[in-house]
XYZ file of C-alpha atoms in Angstrom:
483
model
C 13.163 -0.687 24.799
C 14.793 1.644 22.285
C 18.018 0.471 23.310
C 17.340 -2.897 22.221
C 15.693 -1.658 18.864
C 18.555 -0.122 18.228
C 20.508 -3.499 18.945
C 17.644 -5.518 16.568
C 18.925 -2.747 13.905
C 22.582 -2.404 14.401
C 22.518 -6.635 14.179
C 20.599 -6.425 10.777
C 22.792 -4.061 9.326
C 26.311 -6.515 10.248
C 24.769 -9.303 9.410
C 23.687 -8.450 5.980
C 27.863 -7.008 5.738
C 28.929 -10.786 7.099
C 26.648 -12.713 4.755
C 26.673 -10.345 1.557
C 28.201 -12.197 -0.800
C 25.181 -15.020 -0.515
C 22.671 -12.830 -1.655
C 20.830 -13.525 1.552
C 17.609 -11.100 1.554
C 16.619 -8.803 3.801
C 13.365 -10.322 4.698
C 15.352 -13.791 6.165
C 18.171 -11.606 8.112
C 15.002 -9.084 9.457
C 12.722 -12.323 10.660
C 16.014 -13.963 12.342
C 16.651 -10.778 14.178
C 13.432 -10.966 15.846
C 13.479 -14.718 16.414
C 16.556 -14.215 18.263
C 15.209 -11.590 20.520
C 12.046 -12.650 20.978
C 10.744 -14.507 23.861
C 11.863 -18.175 22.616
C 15.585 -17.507 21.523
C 17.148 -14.662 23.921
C 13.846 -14.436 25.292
C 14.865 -9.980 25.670
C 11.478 -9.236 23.998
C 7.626 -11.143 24.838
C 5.196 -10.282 21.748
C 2.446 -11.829 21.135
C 0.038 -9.290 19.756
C -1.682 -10.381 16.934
C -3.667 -7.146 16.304
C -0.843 -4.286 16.916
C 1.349 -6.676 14.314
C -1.301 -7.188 11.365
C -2.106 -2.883 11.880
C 0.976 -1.659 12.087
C 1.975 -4.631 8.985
C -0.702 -2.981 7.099
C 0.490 0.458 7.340
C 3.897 -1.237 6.123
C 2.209 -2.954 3.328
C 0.831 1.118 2.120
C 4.381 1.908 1.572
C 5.475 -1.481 0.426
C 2.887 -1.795 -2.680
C 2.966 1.900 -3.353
C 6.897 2.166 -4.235
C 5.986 -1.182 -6.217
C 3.530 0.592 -8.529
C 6.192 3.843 -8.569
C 9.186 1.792 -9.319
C 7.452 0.165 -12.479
C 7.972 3.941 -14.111
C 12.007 3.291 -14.658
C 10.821 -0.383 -16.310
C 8.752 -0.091 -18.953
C 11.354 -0.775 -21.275
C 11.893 -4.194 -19.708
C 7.679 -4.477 -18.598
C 6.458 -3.825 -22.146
C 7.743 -7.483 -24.099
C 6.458 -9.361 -21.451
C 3.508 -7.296 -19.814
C 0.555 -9.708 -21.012
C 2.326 -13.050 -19.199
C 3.316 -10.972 -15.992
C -0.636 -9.276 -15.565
C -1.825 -12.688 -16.078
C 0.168 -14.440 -13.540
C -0.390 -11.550 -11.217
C -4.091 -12.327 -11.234
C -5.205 -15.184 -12.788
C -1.790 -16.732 -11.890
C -2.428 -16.369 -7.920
C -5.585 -18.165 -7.962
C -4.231 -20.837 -10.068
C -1.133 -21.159 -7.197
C -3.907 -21.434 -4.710
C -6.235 -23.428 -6.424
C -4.068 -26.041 -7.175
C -2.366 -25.953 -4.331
C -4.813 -26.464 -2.518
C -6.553 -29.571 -4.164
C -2.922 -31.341 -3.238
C -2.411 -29.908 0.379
C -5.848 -31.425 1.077
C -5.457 -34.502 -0.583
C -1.877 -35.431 1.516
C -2.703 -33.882 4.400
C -6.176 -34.388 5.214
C -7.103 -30.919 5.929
C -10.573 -29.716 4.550
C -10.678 -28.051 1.337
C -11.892 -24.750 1.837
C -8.771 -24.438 4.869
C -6.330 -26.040 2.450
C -7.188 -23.046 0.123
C -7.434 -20.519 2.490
C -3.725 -21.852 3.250
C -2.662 -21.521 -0.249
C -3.681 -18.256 -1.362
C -2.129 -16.531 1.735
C 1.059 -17.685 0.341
C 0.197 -17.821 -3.413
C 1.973 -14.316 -3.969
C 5.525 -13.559 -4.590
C 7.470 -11.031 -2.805
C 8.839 -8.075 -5.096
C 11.680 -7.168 -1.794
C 13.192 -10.564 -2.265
C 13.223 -10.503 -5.753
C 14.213 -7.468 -6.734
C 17.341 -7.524 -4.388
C 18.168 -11.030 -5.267
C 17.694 -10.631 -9.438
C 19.967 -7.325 -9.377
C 22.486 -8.752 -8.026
C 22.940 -11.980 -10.711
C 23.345 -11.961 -14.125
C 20.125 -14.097 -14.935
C 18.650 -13.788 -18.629
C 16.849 -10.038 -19.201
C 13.412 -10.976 -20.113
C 12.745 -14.259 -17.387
C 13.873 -11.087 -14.800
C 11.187 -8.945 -16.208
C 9.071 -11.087 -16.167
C 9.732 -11.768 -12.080
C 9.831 -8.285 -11.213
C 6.618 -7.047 -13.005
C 4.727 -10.330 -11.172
C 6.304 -9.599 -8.451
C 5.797 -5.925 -7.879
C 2.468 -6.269 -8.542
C 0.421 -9.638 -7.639
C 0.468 -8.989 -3.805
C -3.329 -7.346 -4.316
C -4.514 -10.237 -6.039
C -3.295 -12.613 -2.883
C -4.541 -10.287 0.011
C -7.945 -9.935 -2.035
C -8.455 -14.058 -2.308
C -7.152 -14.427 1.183
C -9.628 -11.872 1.943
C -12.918 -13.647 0.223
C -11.700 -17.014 1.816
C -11.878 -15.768 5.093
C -15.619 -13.961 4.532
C -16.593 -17.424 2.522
C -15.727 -19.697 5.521
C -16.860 -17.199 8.318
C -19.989 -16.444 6.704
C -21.316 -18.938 4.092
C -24.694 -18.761 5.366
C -25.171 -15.296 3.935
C -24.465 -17.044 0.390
C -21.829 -16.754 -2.239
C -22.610 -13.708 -4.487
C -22.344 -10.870 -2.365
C -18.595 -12.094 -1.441
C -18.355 -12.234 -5.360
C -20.104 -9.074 -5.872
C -18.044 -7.667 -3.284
C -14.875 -8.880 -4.462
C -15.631 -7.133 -7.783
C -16.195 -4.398 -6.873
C -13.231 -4.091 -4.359
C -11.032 -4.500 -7.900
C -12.917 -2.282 -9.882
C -13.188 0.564 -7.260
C -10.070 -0.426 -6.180
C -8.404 0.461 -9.199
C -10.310 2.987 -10.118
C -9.917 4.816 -6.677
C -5.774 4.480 -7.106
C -6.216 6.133 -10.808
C -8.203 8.727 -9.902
C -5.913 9.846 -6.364
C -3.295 9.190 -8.636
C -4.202 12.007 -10.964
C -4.717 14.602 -8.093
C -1.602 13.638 -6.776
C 0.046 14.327 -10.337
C -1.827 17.506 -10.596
C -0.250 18.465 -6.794
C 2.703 17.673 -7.818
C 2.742 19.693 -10.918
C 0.917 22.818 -8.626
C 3.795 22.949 -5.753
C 6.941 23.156 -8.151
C 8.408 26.438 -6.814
C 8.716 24.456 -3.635
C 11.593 22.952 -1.672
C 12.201 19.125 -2.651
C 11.251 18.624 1.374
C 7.478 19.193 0.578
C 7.212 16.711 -2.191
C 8.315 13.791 0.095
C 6.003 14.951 2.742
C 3.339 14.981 -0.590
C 4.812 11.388 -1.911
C 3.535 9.975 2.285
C 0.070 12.171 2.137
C -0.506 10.747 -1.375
C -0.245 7.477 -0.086
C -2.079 7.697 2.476
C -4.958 9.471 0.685
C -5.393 6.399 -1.926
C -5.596 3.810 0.936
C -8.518 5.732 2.958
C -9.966 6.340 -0.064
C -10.279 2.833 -1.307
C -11.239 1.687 2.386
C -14.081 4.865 3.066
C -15.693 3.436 -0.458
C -15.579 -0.049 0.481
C -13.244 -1.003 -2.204
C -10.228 -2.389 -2.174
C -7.048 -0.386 -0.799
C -4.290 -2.052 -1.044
C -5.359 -2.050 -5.247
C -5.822 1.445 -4.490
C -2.493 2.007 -2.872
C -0.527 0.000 -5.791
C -2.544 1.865 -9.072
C -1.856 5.649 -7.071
C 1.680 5.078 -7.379
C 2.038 3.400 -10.701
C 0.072 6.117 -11.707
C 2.222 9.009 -10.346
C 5.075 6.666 -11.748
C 4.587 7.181 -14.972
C 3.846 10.738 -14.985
C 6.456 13.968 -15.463
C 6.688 15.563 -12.180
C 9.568 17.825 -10.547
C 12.299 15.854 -8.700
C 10.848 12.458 -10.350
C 13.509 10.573 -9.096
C 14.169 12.058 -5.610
C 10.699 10.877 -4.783
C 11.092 7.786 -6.502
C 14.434 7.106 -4.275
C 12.204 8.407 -1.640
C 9.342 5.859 -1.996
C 11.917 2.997 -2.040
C 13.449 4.562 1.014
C 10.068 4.551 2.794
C 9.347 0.855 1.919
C 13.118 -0.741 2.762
C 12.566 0.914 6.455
C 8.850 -0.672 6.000
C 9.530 -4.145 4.821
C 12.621 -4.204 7.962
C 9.948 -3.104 10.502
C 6.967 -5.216 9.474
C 9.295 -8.315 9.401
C 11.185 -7.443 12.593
C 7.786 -7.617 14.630
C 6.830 -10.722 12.636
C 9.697 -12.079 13.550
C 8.984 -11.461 17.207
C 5.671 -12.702 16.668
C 7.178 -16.643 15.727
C 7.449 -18.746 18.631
C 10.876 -21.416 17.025
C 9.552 -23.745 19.690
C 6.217 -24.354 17.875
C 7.917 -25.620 14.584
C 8.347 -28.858 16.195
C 4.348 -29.073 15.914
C 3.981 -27.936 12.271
C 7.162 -28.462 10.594
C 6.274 -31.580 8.425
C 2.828 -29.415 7.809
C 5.401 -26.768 6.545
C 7.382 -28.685 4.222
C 4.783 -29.947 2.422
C 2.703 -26.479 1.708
C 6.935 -25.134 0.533
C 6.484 -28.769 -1.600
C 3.074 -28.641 -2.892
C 3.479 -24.863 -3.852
C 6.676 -24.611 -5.449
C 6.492 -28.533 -7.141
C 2.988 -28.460 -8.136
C 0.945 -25.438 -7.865
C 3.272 -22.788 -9.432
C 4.498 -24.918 -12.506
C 1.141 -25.183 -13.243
C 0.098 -21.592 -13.146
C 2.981 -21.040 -15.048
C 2.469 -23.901 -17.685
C -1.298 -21.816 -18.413
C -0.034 -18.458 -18.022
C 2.560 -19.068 -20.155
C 0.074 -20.836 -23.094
C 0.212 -17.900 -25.517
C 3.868 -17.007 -24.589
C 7.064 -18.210 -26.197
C 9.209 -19.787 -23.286
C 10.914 -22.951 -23.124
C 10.952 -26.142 -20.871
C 13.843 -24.223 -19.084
C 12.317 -21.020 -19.076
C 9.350 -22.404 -17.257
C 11.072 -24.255 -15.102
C 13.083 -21.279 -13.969
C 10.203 -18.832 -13.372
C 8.745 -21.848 -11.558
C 11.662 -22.064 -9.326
C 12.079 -18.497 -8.708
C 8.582 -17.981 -7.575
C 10.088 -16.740 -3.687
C 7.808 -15.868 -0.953
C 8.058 -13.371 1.398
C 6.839 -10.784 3.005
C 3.037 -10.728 2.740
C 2.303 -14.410 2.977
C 3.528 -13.801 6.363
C 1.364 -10.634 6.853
C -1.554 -12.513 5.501
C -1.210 -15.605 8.368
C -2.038 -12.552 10.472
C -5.463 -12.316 9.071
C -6.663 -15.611 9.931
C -5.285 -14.612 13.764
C -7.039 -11.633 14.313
C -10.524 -12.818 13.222
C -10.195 -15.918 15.840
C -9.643 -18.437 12.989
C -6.537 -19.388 14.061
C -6.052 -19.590 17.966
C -3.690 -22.186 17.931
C -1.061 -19.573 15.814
C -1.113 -23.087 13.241
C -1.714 -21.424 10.334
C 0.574 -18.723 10.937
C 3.516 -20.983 12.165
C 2.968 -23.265 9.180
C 3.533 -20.125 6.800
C 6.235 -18.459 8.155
C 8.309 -22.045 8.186
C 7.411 -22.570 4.232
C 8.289 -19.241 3.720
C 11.695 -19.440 5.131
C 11.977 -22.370 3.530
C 11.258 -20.486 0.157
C 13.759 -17.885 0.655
C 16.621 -20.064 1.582
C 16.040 -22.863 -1.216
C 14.707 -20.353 -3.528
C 16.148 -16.909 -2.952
C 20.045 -17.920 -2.017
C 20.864 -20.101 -5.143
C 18.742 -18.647 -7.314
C 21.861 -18.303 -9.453
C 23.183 -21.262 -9.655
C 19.831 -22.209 -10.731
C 20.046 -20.017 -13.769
C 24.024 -21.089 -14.459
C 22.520 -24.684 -14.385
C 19.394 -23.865 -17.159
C 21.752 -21.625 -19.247
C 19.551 -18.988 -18.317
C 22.037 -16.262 -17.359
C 22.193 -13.028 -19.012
C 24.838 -10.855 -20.469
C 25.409 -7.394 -20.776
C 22.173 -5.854 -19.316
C 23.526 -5.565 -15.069
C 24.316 -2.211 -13.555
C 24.407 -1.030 -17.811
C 22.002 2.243 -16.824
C 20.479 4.129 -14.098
C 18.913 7.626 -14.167
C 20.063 10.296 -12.172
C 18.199 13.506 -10.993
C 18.455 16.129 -13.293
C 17.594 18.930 -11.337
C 14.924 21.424 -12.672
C 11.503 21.949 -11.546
C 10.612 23.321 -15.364
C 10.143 21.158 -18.307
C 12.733 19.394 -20.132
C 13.678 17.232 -22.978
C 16.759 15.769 -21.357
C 17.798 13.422 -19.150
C 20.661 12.939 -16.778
C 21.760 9.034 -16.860
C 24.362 7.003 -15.847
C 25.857 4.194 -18.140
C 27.790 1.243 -16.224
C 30.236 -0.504 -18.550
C 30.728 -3.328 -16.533
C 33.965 -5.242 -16.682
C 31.962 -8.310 -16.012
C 30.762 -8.514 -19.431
C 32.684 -6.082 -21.361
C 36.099 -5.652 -22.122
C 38.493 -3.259 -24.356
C 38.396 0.562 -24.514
C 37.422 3.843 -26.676
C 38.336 7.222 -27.201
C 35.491 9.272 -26.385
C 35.687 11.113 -29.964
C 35.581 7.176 -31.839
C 31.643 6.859 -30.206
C 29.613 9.247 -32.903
C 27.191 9.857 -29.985
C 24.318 12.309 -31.258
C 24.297 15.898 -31.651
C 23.302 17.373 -27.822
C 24.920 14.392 -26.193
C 27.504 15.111 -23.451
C 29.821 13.092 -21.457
C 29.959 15.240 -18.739
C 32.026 12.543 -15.520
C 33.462 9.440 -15.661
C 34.028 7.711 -12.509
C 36.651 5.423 -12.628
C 37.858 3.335 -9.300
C 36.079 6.185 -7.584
C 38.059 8.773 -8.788
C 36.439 11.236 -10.930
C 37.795 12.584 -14.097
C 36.748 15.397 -16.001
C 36.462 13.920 -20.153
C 37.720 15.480 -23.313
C 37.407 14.156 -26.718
C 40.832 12.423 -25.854
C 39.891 10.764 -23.193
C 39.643 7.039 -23.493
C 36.931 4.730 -21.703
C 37.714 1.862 -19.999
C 35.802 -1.244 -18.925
C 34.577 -0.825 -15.373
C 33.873 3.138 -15.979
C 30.690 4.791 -15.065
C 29.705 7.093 -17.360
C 27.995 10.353 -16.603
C 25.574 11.363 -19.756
C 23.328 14.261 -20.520
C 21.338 13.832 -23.458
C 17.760 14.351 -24.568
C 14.887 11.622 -23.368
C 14.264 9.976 -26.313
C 17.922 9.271 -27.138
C 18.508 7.192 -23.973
C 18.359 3.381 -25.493
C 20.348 5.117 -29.046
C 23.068 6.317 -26.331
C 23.588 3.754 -23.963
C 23.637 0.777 -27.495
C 26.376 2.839 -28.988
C 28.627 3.208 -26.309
C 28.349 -0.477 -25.075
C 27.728 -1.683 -28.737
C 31.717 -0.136 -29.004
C 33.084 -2.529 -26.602
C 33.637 -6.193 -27.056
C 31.624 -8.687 -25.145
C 33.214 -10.944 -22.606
């Protein structure tokens, strides 16, 4: 067996070399893997274990959501302009999806209403793996990519939590409709409130083990975790809110080696989001798509035609975007991962014996991440949507000292892509405190003098105090001409 995990693995990793130039995610190359050795393809691997896949997908989904509340730290220059449209279509957004949805799923394909929803909202979330790997790597405009990876990174709660009262509503509507409410109110309120407050401890440990070797904060970053999904699930509230608030809490917080553990988390859920969707990938029996496929098509149709555009046309009311604008963030609305962890639900409370449900989401889902994901764009070339200057322009580095500090250790990309020309070093006027201290250029590092002239394509290594940062990076990029 662990020689043919290592095979599943060792295929992932050359197949995302052969097909890296079309920006083909890691969620479709992960769920081909284990189509292909699973039981209907190479037929190496049986799996059918519905219960061992949705446990060991929720322990995935801990690591998953709590990176995506930690990663939002490094954003919140990007978050902030558009933070009211991206909380609303993380909440209010999902159920619109579903809703929706739902009313035209029914109506074309005769399904009753309550399974047509149920349907919907386990696919009504987008998936923050695909887009954050497919956005970085295309020049699409600034703020319609904030706007993505803010909904994205955090509207998988609001999904699992609908999905969730769906499920109770049609297995138990004789016990009547407000205690599922009541319940599902109090799963966001503790929920959140349960993240916050694990979130603080987990600052204050932080903060407490200092003197420490870096080893002992990742082992705290995993405990932390862990700690704010119990928590939320011993108090009856919701954990995977929980999970998501603990981190974004921790993530915007000072603590030693900030962004060790922050390359850490994201460490923790790429080896996640590759295990949960190998196994769901060995879960998918291809064979069965002959039964569901037209079933399939139409949820990937009703969805991504009718259901998002209109979430997006009300969540979008009291924001200025354009016909294009909407009809991008429409487009780009990619499924993934937890959709497909979701389907499991349904499975493992006997509502789905058939595997239906589940077949019919994986096959929109793929469907989403090839006609979504892959040309994403040349769906932004085609609005005028793409951006300029803002790829690969700044990245923080580690600066390590476990005491206090005003400065910061960044990185400034000036990429050839958009920039062109070069400067001496002594022509920028950078601020008092502000040193260039590498510049990697063609991977060859050179040690700069005032002399030393900066080239398109260089990486610049910068220390400089925090609240300089965005002064820093505009003047040396505002130096160069624009492609």
């Amino acid at each position: 067996m662990l020689f043919v995990i290592s095979l599943i693995l060792i295929f992932i990793i050359f197949f995302s070399l052969l097909f890296k130039k079309v920006n083909i995610p890691l969620i479709l190359i992960s769920l081909a893997s284990g189509m292909i050795f699973g039981s209907d393809v190479l037929g190496i691997i049986y799996f059918d274990d519905v219960w061992l896949t949705k446990e060991i997908a929720n322990i995935a989904l801990i690591f998953i959501l709590f990176a995506g509340g930690y990663g939002l730290w490094d954003k919140k220059s990007e978050i902030k302009p558009v933070f009211k449209i991206s909380v609303f279509l993380s909440t209010f957004g999902v159920f619109f999806t579903a809703l929706f949805s739902a009313f035209f799923f029914s109506f074309f394909s005769g399904w009753e209403f309550w399974e047509s929803f149920l349907l919907c909202a386990i696919i009504s979330s987008t998936d923050a793996a695909a887009c954050f790997s497919i956005l970085n790597s295309n020049s699409v405009d600034k703020r319609l990519t904030s706007i993505i990876k803010a909904e994205s990174a955090s509207n998988d709660p609001a999904a699992i939590m609908l999905t969730t009262f769906i499920i109770h509503v049609i297995g138990g509507v004789s016990e009547g409709y407000t205690r599922y409410i009541a319940l599902t109110v109090w799963q966001m309120v503790g929920g959140v409130g349960m993240g916050i407050a694990v979130g603080y401890i987990g600052v204050f440990l932080f903060r407490r083990i200092k003197e420490l070797d870096i080893s002992y904060f990742y082992i705290l970053l995993v405990a932390i975790a862990l700690l704010a999904y119990s928590a939320g699930d011993f108090f009856k509230a919701s954990p995977i809110l929980s999970v998501f608030f603990a981190g974004l809490v921790i993530g915007n917080e000072d603590i030693p080696y900030k962004n060790m553990t922050s390359s850490f988390a994201e460490i923790l859920s790429f080896i996640a989001n590759t295990v949960m969707f190998i196994m769901l990938g060995l879960l998918v029996f291809p064979k069965k798509f002959a039964l569901i496929w037209e079933l399939g098509l139409l949820l990937f149709f009703v969805v991504t035609f009718i259901g998002r555009p209109l979430a997006i046309i009300i969540s979008s009311f009291f924001e200025k975007l354009n016909i294009r604008e909407k009809t991008f963030l429409s487009i780009a609305g990619i499924k993934g991962s937890v959709p497909i962890v979701l389907a499991t639900y349904p499975l493992s409370v006997g509502m789905d014996p058939d595997h239906k449900i589940f077949n019919i989401i994986f096959f929109a889902v793929t469907l989403s991440v090839i006609f979504q994901g892959i040309p994403i764009a040349g769906f932004a070339r085609m609005l005028k949507l793409t951006g300029n200057g803002f790829k690969k322009t700044i990245n923080m580095m580690q600066l390590v000292n476990i005491h206090d500090t005003d400065y910061e250790l960044i990185e400034v990309y000036v990429d050839e892509e958009f920039y062109r020309g070069e400067r001496k070093i002594s022509e920028l006027s950078l601020p008092m405190g502000t040193t260039i201290t590498m510049i990697n250029r063609n991977n060859s590092i050179i040690a700069p003098s005032g002399q030393t002239v900066i080239k398109a394509g260089d990486i610049l290594f910068i220390l400089t105090e925090k609240n300089k940062i965005k002064e820093v990076t505009d003047i040396i990029l505002g130096k160069f001409e624009n492609k």
